[in-house]
Amino acid sequence: MKEMQTTYTPGQFEDAIYEKWLKSGAFSAKIDPDKVPFTVMMPPPNVTGQLHIGHALDETMQDIVVRFKRMQGYAVLWQPGVDHASLATEHKIVEKLREEGTTKEELGREEFLRRAWAWKEQYGGRIVEQLKKLGSSCDWSRLAFTMDEKCSRAVREAFFRLYEAGLIYRGSRIINWCPDCKTALSDEEVSWSEDAGHFWYFKYPVEGSDEFLTIATTRPETMLGDTAVAVNPADKRYASLVGKTLILPLVGRRIPVVADSYVDPAFGTGAVKITPAHDPNDFEVGLRHDLPMIRILNDDGTINKEGGVYEGLDRYEARRRIVEDMEKEGLLLKVEAHTHNVGHCHRCNATLEPLVSKQWFVSMQTLAKPAIDAVAKNKTKFTPDRFAKIYYNWLENIRDWCISRQLWWGHRIPVWYCADCGAEVVTPKDDPTVCPHCGGTNLSQDEDCLDTWFSSALWPFSTLGWPEETPEYKYFYPTDVLVTGYDIIPFWVMRMMVSGLRYTKKVPFRDVLIHGLLRDDQGRKMSKSLGNGVDPIEVIQNYGADSLRLALISGVAPGNDTRISNAKFEASRNFLNKIWNASRFVLMNVKEEISEDLSKVKLQPADRWIISHLMTTVREVTLALQKYDLGIAADKVMSFAWEDFCDWYIELSKPALYGTDDERRRQTLSVLLFVLRNTLKLLHPFAPFITEEIWSYLPGNEGLILTADFPRYNSRLAYREEAKSFEGIIELIKAIRAIKVSVNCPPAKKVHVYLVTDPRQLQGVKRLVGLNKQSILRLAGASEVEFSESGEAAGDKTVSQVVSIAHIFVPLGELVNIEEERARIQKELLKVEEEIARASGKLANQNFVAKAPKKLVDDERAKLEKYMDMKQKLAVRLAALA
RNA sequence: GGAAGUUUAGCUCAGCCGGGAGAGCACCUGCCUUACAAGCAGGGGGUCAUAGGUUCGAACCCUAUAACUUCCACCA
């Protein structure tokens, strides 16, 4: 047999274990009509991205569920994949080109895409390798990419169907424009922040008078596009000006004063400059009052020809110059400091400009309704369920989705324009060459790409071959559970629900398991700029993948944000070292073939106790995993393994292992092996590497723990009563230990223990103690334990304690101070009296006795009896010490 | 303005169907006891944010209040 090392050194076996798993083929999903499918779609990380701690949490949670289900015998498909991440990837490539001194426009579309694919090839494998380090047991043979043929086909079909249904349209609307990335963004891609800015008060002259109307603005440069000033219709201050004309300074344009209830009279001056082309609210006002829309910005954020003398200036330079010029004209009234919410590009953080632009949109309202209903009718369930409210909140207030991006890396919009008749041509599969309207051949494809999330929204079924009715699609769809962070609900969860219901008529997943975000040990978000990010690969190197996995999920309630720190990784690592050494202990004692068939073993009380606890743990862990309470499940396994198995059972087993009764030794080993094997199985989904490694050392193993059966609760092994009575022995051992400590008795000094037991219980207790005598002596540090009629046999210099099975007397000679002992007993007595007061108070309450469940009342009576008995014994002892 | 969450030991957090307040870390005491010092044994420490209510019984359910966090809307 191989020898195990004395400490847990994950770095020495994790990679080899992963290879073993891959070779076994157990990650590959197989369609099996005799099995129940269980399907999970991995949220695809960005193809050129790097693994961060958030992925690690997401992956770990999926892997736990998937491994659990695989062990339970489901036909598991965990579909992995990567996302082309149109904007993020293109942004990186553009930056690289900038370093090289060129631009994408200079390269041209074709060359740019060639470079992008090369980039994808270069970095696309990295994230996959990192996922493997975590132990992810997904089916790599099915690795998908959002721009591969399958997914692209699905995108094309989906676009076609929505277009045909009139749910995709092209229009000029106010969108969020990033002047750096030079593309439109959806509302969801805007990140807002409170930025310090200014409020500039400008005076606009009223035509044909000496009067002025004062407005306030945070973006002076937009005045170049002003086509009106609005006031509230109820505002008496400005009533006389409504309908009059102002002369827009610097520009000279004649603009009307209009009345519109959108204006808040209490804010600013109560008069608002209206720039319909550069503000969503102004856009609406413009529509209501039929105002012209004058766009003043180029795509790169410089002023266009509408800006007259300011043409060509960057927006901020223009702002500075305009303020300066207004001041020169005497039209700048004042400047105030002002903080306001400013939208930034979530990718490059540049300040966004709202502007009117012709883009493609998806009408969301009709599509949203089935998605709302599906959750309301519980066809898809959120865990924790409070996230359903967040989901509703989004869908009920949904606005149209801007899906076109002025990018090249992505799915090109499948629309062709006929140069001859101006028609839009959209086809589901092949590119059109002839215009179906006029027969012209002068077709050109839209230059833009689709939002990345358009293809992500199809992920649960595009990866399975939809729109074809493939065997995979029929067997594995709908999927079972989607695991993701709450920050992705609006981007992805919602859109998958919408698309799934629209295209497949089914919910894409039955459960959505939501997790929180990870924060540093001070509760701050992890970010590149703070440099407080935890690199999962580094953690794996230092502590092992299993430590990382345990640290991420143990003690965490679903959906809550989590702080992580090295202290947590250390704690997990220590636990795993414990498991490692416990296994090593068991194995080093196995010197011959040991049967694990418990029906052939004459079980001792301690054996039944640990088996009983194992069964309880099996039941609780299974239940928790089924409810996706991963943190609770992990904690249950861990406390069973460490406390029950290591701290108690292994210690209890030592007398038998080192004793002379060979039959007894072998039987104890049977139990040790049985419990160890099942503990490893319970732990496997959480800590796959170490459990697989130890598994390889276990005798008589065929195959991997990866594909072993998950333990099942067996009522024949529950041993409820036996386990309960054995608790008395544990209580006894603990009490003797405490007695020794209370008088500073050196642990190595063995003590003689006298037990006094109620005559009614004597036979049972004697038998129980007799069966466990060696364990009691060893664990409590005693030389002898004997029964006696009274405590007198122990003499005067004695410390005593009452436990449920006996009154304990330990003579400790010089170590005993009678005064202290009296005080200790008195304190003990006080505690017992409190308990008696509590229990009898409860039982005196007629309502409690009448209304509480019978079992509770009975339990309370039993407790009262027990405490009365303890009180009596303590009182006698106290009197004897007097 | 709308929504969701949090408030429990010194710190970080669990706490399921309402039925004697838990873990890890930290702290104190004693131990290298032949699996493990990444360990063992023993211990101290909590007005479960506040105020009401429901209930025989509330950390848990309801109402209000306070503080903090996040998301959405939005300040021209």
Coordinates of C-alpha atoms in Angstrom, one line a residue, chain A residues 102-606:
Chain A
T102 CA -2.7 52.4 -35.5
T103 CA -6.5 52.3 -35.3
K104 CA -9.1 49.8 -36.3
E105 CA -10.3 52.1 -39.1
E106 CA -6.8 52.1 -40.6
L107 CA -6.7 48.3 -40.5
G108 CA -10.2 47.9 -41.9
R109 CA -12.9 45.5 -40.9
E110 CA -11.4 42.3 -42.4
E111 CA -7.9 42.7 -41.0
F112 CA -9.3 43.8 -37.6
L113 CA -11.4 40.7 -37.3
R114 CA -8.4 38.5 -38.4
R115 CA -6.5 40.1 -35.5
A116 CA -9.4 39.6 -33.1
W117 CA -9.6 35.9 -33.9
A118 CA -5.9 35.6 -33.4
W119 CA -6.3 37.3 -30.0
K120 CA -9.1 34.9 -29.1
E121 CA -6.9 31.9 -30.1
Q122 CA -4.0 33.2 -28.0
Y123 CA -5.9 34.0 -24.8
G124 CA -9.0 31.8 -25.2
G125 CA -7.4 28.8 -23.6
R126 CA -6.2 30.5 -20.5
I127 CA -9.5 30.9 -18.8
V128 CA -10.3 27.2 -19.5
E129 CA -7.1 26.1 -17.9
Q130 CA -7.9 28.2 -14.9
L131 CA -11.4 26.7 -14.6
K132 CA -9.8 23.3 -14.5
K133 CA -7.6 24.3 -11.6
L134 CA -10.7 24.8 -9.5
G135 CA -11.8 21.2 -10.2
S136 CA -14.8 22.1 -12.5
S137 CA -16.3 18.9 -13.7
C138 CA -17.8 20.1 -16.9
D139 CA -18.0 18.4 -20.2
W140 CA -15.1 19.9 -22.0
S141 CA -15.8 18.0 -25.1
R142 CA -18.8 20.3 -25.6
L143 CA -16.9 23.5 -24.9
A144 CA -19.0 26.2 -26.7
F145 CA -18.2 29.7 -27.8
T146 CA -20.9 32.4 -28.4
M147 CA -19.5 33.0 -31.9
D148 CA -19.1 29.4 -33.0
E149 CA -21.3 28.1 -35.8
K150 CA -24.0 26.7 -33.6
C151 CA -24.5 29.8 -31.5
S152 CA -24.3 32.1 -34.5
R153 CA -27.0 30.1 -36.3
A154 CA -29.2 30.5 -33.2
V155 CA -28.6 34.3 -33.1
R156 CA -29.5 34.6 -36.8
E157 CA -32.7 32.6 -36.3
A158 CA -33.7 34.5 -33.1
F159 CA -33.2 37.8 -34.8
F160 CA -35.2 36.8 -37.8
R161 CA -38.1 35.6 -35.7
L162 CA -38.3 38.8 -33.6
Y163 CA -37.9 40.9 -36.7
E164 CA -40.7 39.0 -38.5
A165 CA -42.9 39.5 -35.4
G166 CA -42.2 43.2 -35.5
L167 CA -40.5 43.1 -32.1
I168 CA -37.2 44.3 -33.5
Y169 CA -37.2 47.7 -35.0
R170 CA -34.8 50.4 -36.1
G171 CA -35.3 54.0 -34.9
S172 CA -33.8 57.3 -33.9
R173 CA -33.8 57.5 -30.1
I174 CA -31.8 58.8 -27.3
I175 CA -29.2 56.2 -26.4
N176 CA -26.1 56.2 -24.2
W177 CA -23.0 56.9 -26.3
C178 CA -19.4 56.1 -25.3
P179 CA -17.1 58.5 -27.1
D180 CA -14.1 56.3 -26.3
C181 CA -15.5 53.0 -27.4
K182 CA -17.5 54.9 -30.1
T183 CA -20.6 52.8 -29.7
A184 CA -24.1 52.8 -28.3
L185 CA -24.7 51.0 -25.0
S186 CA -27.9 49.6 -23.4
D187 CA -29.3 51.3 -20.3
E188 CA -28.1 48.3 -18.3
E189 CA -24.5 48.9 -19.4
V190 CA -24.3 52.4 -17.8
S191 CA -22.7 52.7 -14.4
W192 CA -23.7 55.8 -12.5
S193 CA -21.6 57.7 -10.1
E194 CA -21.9 60.9 -8.1
D195 CA -19.4 63.2 -9.7
A196 CA -18.4 66.7 -8.6
G197 CA -19.4 69.2 -11.2
H198 CA -20.7 72.7 -11.6
F199 CA -24.0 74.5 -12.1
W200 CA -23.5 77.4 -14.6
Y201 CA -26.2 80.1 -14.7
F202 CA -26.7 81.6 -18.1
K203 CA -28.8 84.5 -19.2
Y204 CA -30.7 84.1 -22.4
P205 CA -31.9 87.4 -23.8
V206 CA -35.6 87.8 -24.7
E207 CA -36.1 88.9 -28.2
G208 CA -37.2 92.5 -28.6
S209 CA -36.7 93.5 -25.0
D210 CA -34.0 94.1 -22.4
E211 CA -35.1 91.1 -20.4
F212 CA -33.3 87.9 -19.8
L213 CA -34.4 84.4 -18.9
T214 CA -31.9 82.7 -16.6
I215 CA -31.3 79.0 -17.0
A216 CA -28.9 76.7 -15.2
T217 CA -26.9 73.9 -16.8
T218 CA -24.3 71.3 -15.9
R219 CA -23.2 70.8 -19.5
P220 CA -22.8 74.3 -21.1
E221 CA -21.6 72.9 -24.4
T222 CA -25.0 71.4 -25.0
M223 CA -26.5 74.9 -25.4
L224 CA -25.2 74.7 -29.0
G225 CA -28.1 72.3 -29.6
D226 CA -30.7 74.1 -27.6
T227 CA -34.0 74.5 -29.5
A228 CA -36.2 75.9 -26.7
V229 CA -36.4 76.9 -23.0
A230 CA -39.1 75.3 -20.9
V231 CA -40.9 76.5 -17.8
N232 CA -43.6 75.0 -15.7
P233 CA -47.1 76.0 -16.9
A234 CA -48.1 76.8 -13.3
D235 CA -45.1 79.0 -12.7
K236 CA -46.3 82.6 -12.3
R237 CA -42.8 84.0 -12.5
Y238 CA -42.5 83.0 -16.2
A239 CA -46.1 83.0 -17.3
S240 CA -45.7 86.2 -19.3
L241 CA -42.7 84.8 -21.2
V242 CA -44.4 81.6 -22.5
G243 CA -44.7 81.9 -26.2
K244 CA -42.1 84.5 -26.5
T245 CA -38.8 84.0 -28.3
L246 CA -35.3 84.0 -26.9
I247 CA -32.0 84.6 -28.8
L248 CA -29.6 81.7 -28.0
P249 CA -26.3 83.4 -27.1
L250 CA -23.2 82.7 -29.1
V251 CA -25.3 80.9 -31.7
G252 CA -27.9 83.5 -32.4
R253 CA -30.7 80.9 -33.0
R254 CA -34.3 82.1 -32.2
I255 CA -35.8 79.6 -29.7
P256 CA -39.2 79.6 -28.1
V257 CA -40.2 79.6 -24.5
V258 CA -42.5 76.6 -24.0
A259 CA -44.6 75.5 -21.0
D260 CA -44.2 71.9 -19.9
S261 CA -45.1 70.2 -16.7
Y262 CA -41.8 68.2 -16.8
V263 CA -40.1 71.3 -15.3
D264 CA -39.7 71.5 -11.6
P265 CA -40.2 75.1 -10.6
A266 CA -38.3 74.6 -7.4
F267 CA -35.1 73.3 -9.0
G268 CA -32.5 75.6 -10.4
T269 CA -34.1 78.7 -11.8
G270 CA -37.3 76.9 -12.8
A271 CA -36.4 77.4 -16.4
V272 CA -34.7 74.6 -18.4
K273 CA -32.8 74.8 -21.6
I274 CA -34.1 72.1 -24.0
T275 CA -31.5 70.1 -26.0
P276 CA -33.7 67.4 -27.6
A277 CA -30.7 65.6 -29.2
H278 CA -28.7 65.3 -26.1
D279 CA -30.9 64.6 -23.1
P280 CA -33.6 61.9 -22.7
N281 CA -36.0 64.3 -20.9
D282 CA -35.4 67.1 -23.4
F283 CA -36.0 64.6 -26.1
E284 CA -39.5 63.9 -24.8
V285 CA -40.2 67.6 -24.4
G286 CA -39.0 68.1 -28.0
L287 CA -41.4 65.5 -29.2
R288 CA -44.3 67.1 -27.3
H289 CA -43.6 70.6 -28.6
D290 CA -42.4 69.5 -32.1
L291 CA -39.0 71.1 -31.6
P292 CA -36.1 70.5 -34.0
M293 CA -33.3 68.1 -32.8
I294 CA -29.9 69.4 -33.4
R295 CA -27.1 67.0 -32.7
I296 CA -23.9 68.8 -31.9
L297 CA -21.4 66.0 -31.2
N298 CA -19.4 63.7 -33.4
D299 CA -19.0 60.1 -32.5
D300 CA -15.7 60.8 -30.8
G301 CA -17.1 63.5 -28.5
T302 CA -15.9 66.5 -30.5
I303 CA -18.2 69.3 -31.6
N304 CA -19.6 68.9 -35.1
K305 CA -20.4 71.5 -37.7
E306 CA -23.5 72.6 -35.9
G307 CA -21.2 74.1 -33.3
G308 CA -20.0 76.8 -35.6
V309 CA -16.8 78.3 -34.3
Y310 CA -16.5 75.5 -31.7
E311 CA -16.4 72.8 -34.4
G312 CA -13.7 70.3 -33.8
L313 CA -13.1 71.0 -30.2
D314 CA -13.3 68.2 -27.6
R315 CA -16.5 68.4 -25.5
Y316 CA -14.7 69.6 -22.4
E317 CA -12.6 72.2 -24.3
A318 CA -15.8 73.4 -25.9
R319 CA -17.4 73.7 -22.5
R320 CA -14.5 75.8 -21.2
R321 CA -14.6 78.1 -24.2
I322 CA -18.3 78.5 -24.1
V323 CA -18.3 79.5 -20.4
E324 CA -15.5 81.9 -21.1
D325 CA -17.3 83.4 -24.0
M326 CA -20.6 83.7 -22.1
E327 CA -18.7 85.5 -19.4
K328 CA -17.2 87.9 -21.9
E329 CA -20.7 88.6 -23.2
G330 CA -21.8 89.3 -19.6
L331 CA -24.3 86.5 -19.8
L332 CA -22.8 84.3 -17.1
L333 CA -24.7 85.1 -13.9
K334 CA -22.9 82.7 -11.5
V335 CA -21.2 79.3 -11.1
E336 CA -22.0 76.9 -8.3
A337 CA -20.4 73.7 -7.2
H338 CA -22.8 70.8 -7.9
T339 CA -22.5 67.1 -7.6
H340 CA -24.7 65.1 -9.8
N341 CA -25.1 61.5 -11.1
V342 CA -23.1 60.9 -14.2
G343 CA -23.3 57.9 -16.5
H344 CA -20.0 56.1 -17.3
C345 CA -19.2 53.3 -19.7
H346 CA -19.0 50.1 -17.7
R347 CA -16.1 49.0 -19.8
C348 CA -13.8 52.0 -20.1
N349 CA -15.4 54.3 -17.6
A350 CA -15.5 57.3 -20.0
T351 CA -18.3 59.8 -19.3
L352 CA -21.2 58.9 -21.5
E353 CA -23.1 61.3 -23.7
P354 CA -26.8 60.8 -24.2
L355 CA -27.5 61.5 -27.9
V356 CA -30.0 60.8 -30.6
S357 CA -28.9 58.0 -32.9
K358 CA -30.4 55.5 -35.3
Q359 CA -30.1 52.1 -33.6
W360 CA -31.8 48.7 -33.5
F361 CA -34.1 48.0 -30.6
V362 CA -36.0 45.1 -29.2
S363 CA -39.5 45.9 -27.9
M364 CA -39.4 44.4 -24.4
Q365 CA -42.8 45.0 -22.9
T366 CA -44.7 42.2 -24.8
L367 CA -41.8 39.9 -24.4
A368 CA -41.5 40.6 -20.6
K369 CA -45.0 39.4 -19.7
P370 CA -44.5 35.7 -20.1
A371 CA -41.2 36.0 -18.3
I372 CA -43.0 37.6 -15.3
D373 CA -45.8 35.0 -15.4
A374 CA -43.4 32.1 -15.5
V375 CA -41.8 33.1 -12.2
A376 CA -45.2 34.1 -10.7
K377 CA -46.4 30.6 -11.5
N378 CA -43.3 29.0 -10.0
K379 CA -42.2 27.5 -13.3
T380 CA -38.8 29.0 -12.5
K381 CA -37.9 29.5 -8.8
F382 CA -35.3 31.9 -7.4
T383 CA -33.2 30.8 -4.5
P384 CA -33.3 32.8 -2.3
D385 CA -36.8 33.7 -3.4
R386 CA -36.4 37.4 -2.5
F387 CA -34.6 37.8 -5.8
A388 CA -37.8 37.2 -7.6
K389 CA -38.8 40.6 -6.5
I390 CA -35.7 42.2 -8.0
Y391 CA -36.5 40.3 -11.2
Y392 CA -40.1 41.5 -11.3
N393 CA -39.0 45.0 -10.5
W394 CA -36.8 45.0 -13.6
L395 CA -39.3 43.4 -16.0
E396 CA -42.2 45.5 -14.9
N397 CA -40.3 48.7 -15.6
I398 CA -38.5 47.4 -18.6
R399 CA -37.6 49.7 -21.5
D400 CA -36.7 48.8 -25.0
W401 CA -33.3 47.2 -25.4
C402 CA -30.8 48.9 -27.7
I403 CA -29.1 45.9 -29.3
S404 CA -26.9 47.5 -32.0
R405 CA -23.3 48.3 -31.2
Q406 CA -20.9 50.2 -33.4
L407 CA -18.4 47.4 -33.1
W408 CA -16.9 44.8 -35.4
W409 CA -16.1 42.0 -33.0
G410 CA -19.5 40.2 -32.6
H411 CA -22.5 39.0 -34.5
R412 CA -23.0 41.3 -37.4
I413 CA -26.5 42.5 -37.6
P414 CA -28.2 40.2 -40.1
V415 CA -30.0 43.0 -42.0
W416 CA -29.3 43.9 -45.6
Y417 CA -30.3 47.2 -47.2
C418 CA -31.2 47.4 -50.9
A419 CA -29.5 50.3 -52.5
D420 CA -32.1 50.3 -55.3
C421 CA -35.4 50.4 -53.4
G422 CA -34.2 51.1 -49.9
A423 CA -35.8 47.9 -48.5
E424 CA -34.5 46.1 -45.4
V425 CA -33.9 42.4 -46.0
V426 CA -33.7 39.9 -43.1
T427 CA -33.3 36.1 -43.7
P428 CA -33.1 33.3 -41.2
K429 CA -30.2 31.3 -42.6
D430 CA -28.4 32.3 -45.8
D431 CA -27.3 35.7 -46.7
P432 CA -29.5 37.3 -49.3
T433 CA -28.1 38.2 -52.7
V434 CA -31.2 39.5 -54.4
C435 CA -33.7 42.0 -53.0
P436 CA -37.0 40.3 -52.7
H437 CA -38.8 43.6 -53.2
C438 CA -37.2 45.0 -56.4
G439 CA -35.0 42.2 -57.6
G440 CA -32.0 44.5 -57.2
T441 CA -28.6 42.9 -56.4
N442 CA -27.1 45.9 -54.7
L443 CA -27.4 44.7 -51.2
S444 CA -25.2 45.8 -48.3
Q445 CA -25.2 44.4 -44.8
D446 CA -25.6 46.6 -41.7
E447 CA -22.2 47.7 -40.5
D448 CA -23.0 47.2 -36.8
C449 CA -22.8 44.3 -34.4
L450 CA -25.3 42.9 -31.9
D451 CA -25.0 43.4 -28.1
T452 CA -23.1 40.5 -26.6
W453 CA -26.0 39.7 -24.4
F454 CA -28.2 39.1 -27.4
S455 CA -26.3 35.8 -28.0
S456 CA -25.9 35.2 -24.2
A457 CA -29.7 35.3 -23.9
L458 CA -29.9 32.2 -26.1
W459 CA -27.1 30.2 -24.3
P460 CA -29.3 27.6 -22.6
F461 CA -30.6 26.3 -25.9
S462 CA -28.2 27.6 -28.6
T463 CA -25.5 25.4 -27.1
L464 CA -27.8 22.4 -27.5
G465 CA -28.3 23.0 -31.2
W466 CA -31.5 25.0 -31.2
P467 CA -33.3 25.8 -33.6
E468 CA -32.6 22.2 -34.7
E469 CA -34.5 19.6 -32.6
T470 CA -31.3 17.8 -31.7
P471 CA -31.2 14.8 -29.4
E472 CA -29.3 16.9 -26.9
Y473 CA -31.9 19.6 -27.0
K474 CA -34.7 17.1 -26.5
Y475 CA -33.0 15.4 -23.6
F476 CA -31.3 18.1 -21.7
Y477 CA -33.6 21.1 -22.2
P478 CA -35.0 22.8 -20.2
T479 CA -32.0 23.0 -17.9
D480 CA -32.3 22.5 -14.2
V481 CA -30.4 25.2 -12.4
L482 CA -28.7 28.4 -13.3
V483 CA -26.1 29.7 -10.9
T484 CA -25.1 33.3 -11.0
G485 CA -24.6 36.5 -9.1
Y486 CA -27.4 38.9 -8.4
D487 CA -25.6 41.6 -10.4
I488 CA -26.3 39.6 -13.6
I489 CA -30.1 39.4 -13.2
P490 CA -30.9 42.3 -15.5
F491 CA -28.2 41.5 -18.0
W492 CA -28.6 37.9 -18.4
V493 CA -31.1 36.0 -16.2
M494 CA -34.0 38.2 -17.3
R495 CA -33.1 38.0 -21.0
M496 CA -32.6 34.3 -21.0
M497 CA -36.1 33.9 -19.5
V498 CA -37.5 36.2 -22.1
S499 CA -35.8 34.5 -25.0
G500 CA -36.3 31.0 -23.7
L501 CA -40.0 31.5 -23.4
R502 CA -40.3 33.2 -26.7
Y503 CA -38.3 30.7 -28.8
T504 CA -38.7 27.4 -27.0
K505 CA -42.0 28.0 -25.2
K506 CA -40.4 26.7 -22.1
V507 CA -38.5 28.2 -19.2
P508 CA -34.8 27.9 -19.8
F509 CA -34.2 26.7 -16.3
R510 CA -36.3 25.5 -13.3
D511 CA -34.2 27.0 -10.6
V512 CA -32.0 30.1 -10.4
L513 CA -29.5 30.0 -7.6
I514 CA -28.3 33.4 -6.8
H515 CA -25.1 34.2 -4.9
G516 CA -23.7 37.4 -3.6
L517 CA -20.6 39.3 -4.4
L518 CA -17.2 38.8 -2.8
R519 CA -15.6 41.6 -0.9
D520 CA -12.2 42.0 0.8
D521 CA -11.7 41.7 4.6
Q522 CA -12.8 45.3 5.1
G523 CA -16.0 44.8 3.1
R524 CA -14.9 46.7 0.1
K525 CA -15.6 45.6 -3.5
M526 CA -12.7 44.0 -5.1
S527 CA -11.3 46.2 -7.9
K528 CA -8.3 46.6 -10.0
S529 CA -7.8 50.2 -8.9
L530 CA -7.8 49.4 -5.2
G531 CA -5.5 46.4 -5.8
N532 CA -7.5 44.4 -3.2
G533 CA -8.5 41.6 -5.5
V534 CA -7.8 38.1 -4.4
D535 CA -6.3 36.0 -7.2
P536 CA -7.8 32.5 -7.0
I537 CA -4.9 30.9 -8.8
E538 CA -2.6 32.3 -6.1
V539 CA -4.9 31.0 -3.4
I540 CA -4.9 27.5 -5.0
Q541 CA -1.1 27.6 -5.1
N542 CA -0.9 28.5 -1.4
Y543 CA -3.7 26.6 0.1
G544 CA -5.1 24.2 -2.5
A545 CA -8.2 24.3 -4.6
D546 CA -10.3 22.5 -2.0
S547 CA -9.4 25.1 0.6
L548 CA -10.5 27.8 -1.7
R549 CA -13.8 26.1 -2.5
L550 CA -14.6 25.5 1.2
A551 CA -13.7 29.0 2.2
L552 CA -16.0 30.4 -0.4
I553 CA -19.1 28.5 0.6
S554 CA -18.9 27.6 4.2
G555 CA -20.8 29.8 6.6
V556 CA -22.4 31.8 3.8
A557 CA -26.1 32.3 3.5
P558 CA -27.4 32.1 -0.1
G559 CA -27.4 35.5 -1.9
N560 CA -25.5 37.4 0.8
D561 CA -22.2 39.2 0.0
T562 CA -19.2 37.6 1.6
R563 CA -15.9 38.9 2.9
I564 CA -12.9 36.7 2.3
S565 CA -9.5 36.7 3.7
N566 CA -6.5 34.5 4.2
A567 CA -7.9 33.6 7.6
K568 CA -10.7 31.7 5.9
F569 CA -8.4 29.9 3.5
E570 CA -6.3 28.9 6.5
A571 CA -9.2 27.5 8.4
S572 CA -10.3 25.4 5.4
R573 CA -6.8 24.2 4.9
N574 CA -6.6 23.2 8.5
F575 CA -9.8 21.3 8.2
L576 CA -8.6 19.4 5.2
N577 CA -5.3 18.6 6.9
K578 CA -7.4 17.1 9.7
I579 CA -9.3 14.9 7.2
W580 CA -6.0 14.0 5.7
N581 CA -4.5 12.9 9.0
A582 CA -7.6 11.1 10.1
S583 CA -7.6 9.1 6.9
R584 CA -3.9 8.4 7.4
F585 CA -4.6 7.2 10.9
V586 CA -7.3 4.8 9.8
L587 CA -5.2 3.5 6.9
M588 CA -2.1 3.0 8.9
N589 CA -4.0 0.7 11.2
V590 CA -5.4 -1.4 8.3
K591 CA -2.8 -4.2 8.0
E592 CA -5.0 -6.9 6.5
E593 CA -8.2 -7.2 4.5
I594 CA -11.0 -5.7 6.5
S595 CA -14.7 -6.2 5.6
E596 CA -16.9 -3.2 5.6
D597 CA -20.0 -5.2 5.8
L598 CA -21.5 -3.9 9.0
S599 CA -24.0 -6.8 9.2
K600 CA -21.1 -9.0 10.1
V601 CA -19.9 -6.8 12.9
K602 CA -20.9 -6.9 16.5
L603 CA -21.4 -3.2 17.0
Q604 CA -20.3 -1.6 20.2
P605 CA -22.2 1.4 21.7
A606 CA -19.6 3.8 20.4

